[in-house]
Amino acid sequence: MTTSPTSPTVARLIEALHRLPGIGPKTAQRLTYHMVRMPIEEARSLSEAILAIKTSISFCSSCQNITETDPCPLCSDPRRDRSQLCVVEEPLDILPLERSGKFSGLYHVLHGVISPMNGIGPEELKIRELMERLKDGQVKEVIMGINPNLEGDATCMYINGLISPLGITVTRLARGLPAGGDLEYVDDLTLARALEGRQPV
Amino acid sequence: MTTSPTSPTVARLIEALHRLPGIGPKTAQRLTYHMVRMPIEEARSLSEAILAIKTSISFCSSCQNITETDPCPLCSDPRRDRSQLCVVEEPLDILPLERSGKFSGLYHVLHGVISPMNGIGPEELKIRELMERLKDGQVKEVIMGINPNLEGDATCMYINGLISPLGITVTRLARGLPAGGDLEYVDDLTLARALEGRQPV
């Protein structure tokens, strides 16, 4: 049989969804058939939201976070502590830090980490913009809120090498046991870090 | 801190994606941030594909499959065997049956199975349309290509009760060991079905 069981319109949407990260061919099919039966207003709203994200979103010229206004709401909030700067990898990383309620400074989004394997060097990241922000001497502490893995560690070391000479304190998030974790199931490296970083009770 | 770290446009897209089946809040966030960095042409193409699916797709008046033309390519293909009708639950179920290359008849999509728990009775399915198609006497065999589970079985029984009196053969897909399966790991019910349905070598 050579008749295709799927129409070109359906095939096009499956293909477009499949191109998104984490969406396999099966999920793309399921989503497509869901959209066929979705109310037209809902489909229109999704379709418009996707376009809107490209047309009305830009990057904050100060912290490089994605925003609709420049500077972004966080950078223009007078209540934020301008002496602390938390450096993160991606805009998404700001959400959990904000939810923690423990940080009231400003952010700086690198948009990646140094990764020679993927051809990403310091020039590809927003490191120059970070150094620019530190020039006026307002920032007293830079907190590296970078993911604790090999590439994140290398990025921290590199940035620390640039900032330390300026007399600005560079700290990083503590490593140790996750809340609710269980010693029995914790991996060796995490336990080693938890021992190294032990604190008085 | 009361400043929201996400812009309304971003929040709107996360929300719209989160409403899709199988897309949790984390995946919706990841997809949204991916779309922020996606080339504008790709975003536009995805956005248009979603709208197109609502504006140019309808249901085939004969087999109830989703289609751009009515009747659909399968129903209007003169090479298909009009004496066999395979009844399936969803449009997606047609794809594996076509890939198998073993069926050259026509299909009928029920758009669901009887499920009293979810308030889906026979009237909610395309059973009336199925009975209408059987009236002209062309169809000699109805193959129930319905998923082998409780609700699927109930649906098969119900439809069999309607069709058998018309003198049309009703068959269902064989149950047994999956290709490449292993006796040791097969579940009891599948093994029981495989024994019941044993065939001469």
CSV table of C-alpha atoms in Angstrom, one decimal, chain B residues 8-175:
chain,number,residue,atom,x,y,z
B,8,PRO,CA,3.9,37.3,31.5
B,9,THR,CA,4.7,36.2,28.0
B,10,VAL,CA,6.9,33.4,29.2
B,11,ALA,CA,4.4,32.4,31.9
B,12,ARG,CA,1.6,32.3,29.3
B,13,LEU,CA,3.5,29.9,27.0
B,14,ILE,CA,4.6,27.7,29.9
B,15,GLU,CA,1.0,27.5,31.0
B,16,ALA,CA,-0.3,26.7,27.4
B,17,LEU,CA,2.3,24.0,27.0
B,18,HIS,CA,1.6,22.6,30.4
B,19,ARG,CA,-2.0,22.0,29.4
B,20,LEU,CA,-0.9,19.5,26.8
B,21,PRO,CA,-1.0,15.8,27.8
B,22,GLY,CA,2.2,14.4,29.1
B,23,ILE,CA,3.9,17.8,29.5
B,24,GLY,CA,4.6,18.5,33.1
B,25,PRO,CA,5.6,22.0,34.5
B,26,LYS,CA,9.3,21.3,34.2
B,27,THR,CA,9.1,20.1,30.6
B,28,ALA,CA,6.9,23.1,29.8
B,29,GLN,CA,9.6,25.4,31.2
B,30,ARG,CA,12.3,23.7,29.3
B,31,LEU,CA,10.4,23.8,26.0
B,32,THR,CA,9.6,27.5,26.6
B,33,TYR,CA,13.2,28.5,27.1
B,34,HIS,CA,14.1,26.4,24.1
B,35,MET,CA,11.6,28.4,22.0
B,36,VAL,CA,13.0,31.7,23.3
B,37,ARG,CA,16.3,30.7,21.6
B,38,MET,CA,14.8,29.0,18.6
B,39,PRO,CA,15.2,30.8,15.2
B,40,ILE,CA,12.1,32.9,14.4
B,41,GLU,CA,11.3,30.9,11.2
B,42,GLU,CA,11.2,27.7,13.2
B,43,ALA,CA,8.9,29.3,15.8
B,44,ARG,CA,6.6,30.7,13.1
B,45,SER,CA,6.5,27.3,11.3
B,46,LEU,CA,5.5,25.5,14.5
B,47,SER,CA,2.9,28.2,15.3
B,48,GLU,CA,1.4,27.9,11.8
B,49,ALA,CA,1.4,24.1,11.9
B,50,ILE,CA,-0.7,24.2,15.1
B,51,LEU,CA,-3.2,26.6,13.5
B,52,ALA,CA,-3.3,24.6,10.3
B,53,ILE,CA,-4.2,21.5,12.1
B,54,LYS,CA,-7.4,23.2,13.4
B,55,THR,CA,-8.3,25.0,10.1
B,56,SER,CA,-7.6,22.4,7.4
B,57,ILE,CA,-8.2,19.1,9.2
B,58,SER,CA,-11.6,17.4,9.5
B,59,PHE,CA,-12.9,13.9,9.9
B,60,CYS,CA,-13.5,11.6,7.0
B,61,SER,CA,-17.3,11.2,6.6
B,62,SER,CA,-16.7,7.5,5.9
B,63,CYS,CA,-14.0,6.1,8.2
B,64,GLN,CA,-13.9,9.0,10.7
B,65,ASN,CA,-10.1,9.2,10.5
B,66,ILE,CA,-8.6,12.7,10.5
B,67,THR,CA,-8.1,14.0,7.0
B,68,GLU,CA,-7.6,17.1,4.8
B,69,THR,CA,-9.8,15.7,2.0
B,70,ASP,CA,-13.2,14.0,2.4
B,71,PRO,CA,-13.3,11.1,1.8
B,72,CYS,CA,-9.8,10.5,3.1
B,73,PRO,CA,-7.0,9.1,0.8
B,74,LEU,CA,-7.4,5.6,2.3
B,75,CYS,CA,-11.2,5.5,1.7
B,76,SER,CA,-10.8,6.9,-1.9
B,77,ASP,CA,-7.9,4.5,-2.8
B,78,PRO,CA,-9.4,2.1,-5.4
B,79,ARG,CA,-6.8,-0.5,-4.5
B,80,ARG,CA,-8.1,-1.1,-1.0
B,81,ASP,CA,-10.1,-4.2,-0.3
B,82,ARG,CA,-13.7,-3.0,0.4
B,83,SER,CA,-14.8,-6.4,1.9
B,84,GLN,CA,-12.6,-6.0,5.0
B,85,LEU,CA,-13.1,-3.3,7.7
B,86,CYS,CA,-10.7,-2.9,10.6
B,87,VAL,CA,-12.2,-1.1,13.6
B,88,VAL,CA,-9.7,0.9,15.6
B,89,GLU,CA,-9.8,3.1,18.7
B,90,GLU,CA,-7.8,6.1,17.6
B,91,PRO,CA,-6.4,7.6,14.3
B,92,LEU,CA,-2.9,6.7,15.6
B,93,ASP,CA,-3.7,3.0,15.7
B,94,ILE,CA,-3.9,3.0,11.9
B,95,LEU,CA,-0.2,3.8,11.6
B,96,PRO,CA,1.2,0.5,13.0
B,97,LEU,CA,-1.5,-1.5,11.1
B,98,GLU,CA,-0.4,0.1,7.8
B,99,ARG,CA,3.3,-0.4,8.7
B,100,SER,CA,2.6,-4.2,9.2
B,101,GLY,CA,1.7,-4.4,5.5
B,102,LYS,CA,-0.7,-7.2,6.2
B,103,PHE,CA,-4.0,-5.3,5.9
B,104,SER,CA,-5.3,-3.8,2.7
B,105,GLY,CA,-8.9,-3.2,3.7
B,106,LEU,CA,-10.5,0.0,5.0
B,107,TYR,CA,-10.6,1.3,8.5
B,108,HIS,CA,-13.2,2.7,10.9
B,109,VAL,CA,-12.1,4.9,13.8
B,110,LEU,CA,-14.3,4.7,16.9
B,111,HIS,CA,-12.6,7.7,18.6
B,112,GLY,CA,-12.5,5.9,22.0
B,113,VAL,CA,-13.8,2.8,23.7
B,114,ILE,CA,-16.8,2.2,25.9
B,115,SER,CA,-15.7,3.3,29.4
B,116,PRO,CA,-18.5,3.7,31.9
B,117,MET,CA,-16.0,4.9,34.5
B,118,ASN,CA,-15.2,7.9,32.3
B,119,GLY,CA,-18.8,8.4,31.2
B,120,ILE,CA,-18.2,7.1,27.7
B,121,GLY,CA,-21.1,5.0,26.4
B,122,PRO,CA,-21.7,3.6,22.9
B,123,GLU,CA,-23.4,6.9,21.8
B,124,GLU,CA,-20.1,8.8,22.3
B,125,LEU,CA,-18.3,6.6,19.8
B,126,LYS,CA,-18.6,6.4,16.1
B,127,ILE,CA,-20.6,3.1,16.3
B,128,ARG,CA,-23.7,4.4,14.5
B,129,GLU,CA,-21.5,5.5,11.6
B,130,LEU,CA,-20.0,2.0,11.6
B,131,MET,CA,-23.4,0.3,11.4
B,132,GLU,CA,-24.3,2.7,8.6
B,133,ARG,CA,-21.3,1.6,6.5
B,134,LEU,CA,-22.2,-2.1,6.9
B,135,LYS,CA,-25.7,-1.6,5.4
B,136,ASP,CA,-24.7,-2.0,1.7
B,137,GLY,CA,-23.5,-5.5,2.2
B,138,GLN,CA,-20.0,-4.9,0.7
B,139,VAL,CA,-18.2,-5.7,4.0
B,140,LYS,CA,-17.8,-9.4,4.7
B,141,GLU,CA,-15.4,-9.2,7.7
B,142,VAL,CA,-15.0,-6.7,10.5
B,143,ILE,CA,-11.6,-7.0,12.2
B,144,MET,CA,-11.6,-5.6,15.7
B,145,GLY,CA,-8.2,-3.9,16.0
B,146,ILE,CA,-9.0,-2.7,19.5
B,147,ASN,CA,-6.4,-2.6,22.3
B,148,PRO,CA,-6.5,-5.9,24.4
B,149,ASN,CA,-7.6,-4.5,27.7
B,150,LEU,CA,-10.8,-4.5,29.8
B,151,GLU,CA,-12.5,-1.6,28.1
B,152,GLY,CA,-11.4,-2.8,24.7
B,153,ASP,CA,-12.8,-6.2,25.3
B,154,ALA,CA,-16.1,-4.7,26.4
B,155,THR,CA,-16.3,-2.6,23.3
B,156,CYS,CA,-15.5,-5.7,21.1
B,157,MET,CA,-18.3,-7.6,22.8
B,158,TYR,CA,-20.8,-4.8,22.4
B,159,ILE,CA,-20.0,-4.2,18.7
B,160,ASN,CA,-20.0,-8.0,18.0
B,161,GLY,CA,-23.5,-8.1,19.5
B,162,LEU,CA,-24.6,-5.5,16.9
B,163,ILE,CA,-22.8,-6.9,13.8
B,164,SER,CA,-23.2,-10.7,14.2
B,165,PRO,CA,-26.9,-10.7,13.5
B,166,LEU,CA,-26.2,-9.1,10.1
B,167,GLY,CA,-24.3,-12.3,9.0
B,168,ILE,CA,-20.9,-10.4,8.9
B,169,THR,CA,-17.9,-12.2,10.3
B,170,VAL,CA,-16.4,-10.4,13.3
B,171,THR,CA,-12.8,-11.3,14.2
B,172,ARG,CA,-10.2,-9.8,16.5
B,173,LEU,CA,-6.4,-9.6,16.5
B,174,ALA,CA,-4.7,-12.7,17.9
B,175,ARG,CA,-3.4,-12.6,21.4
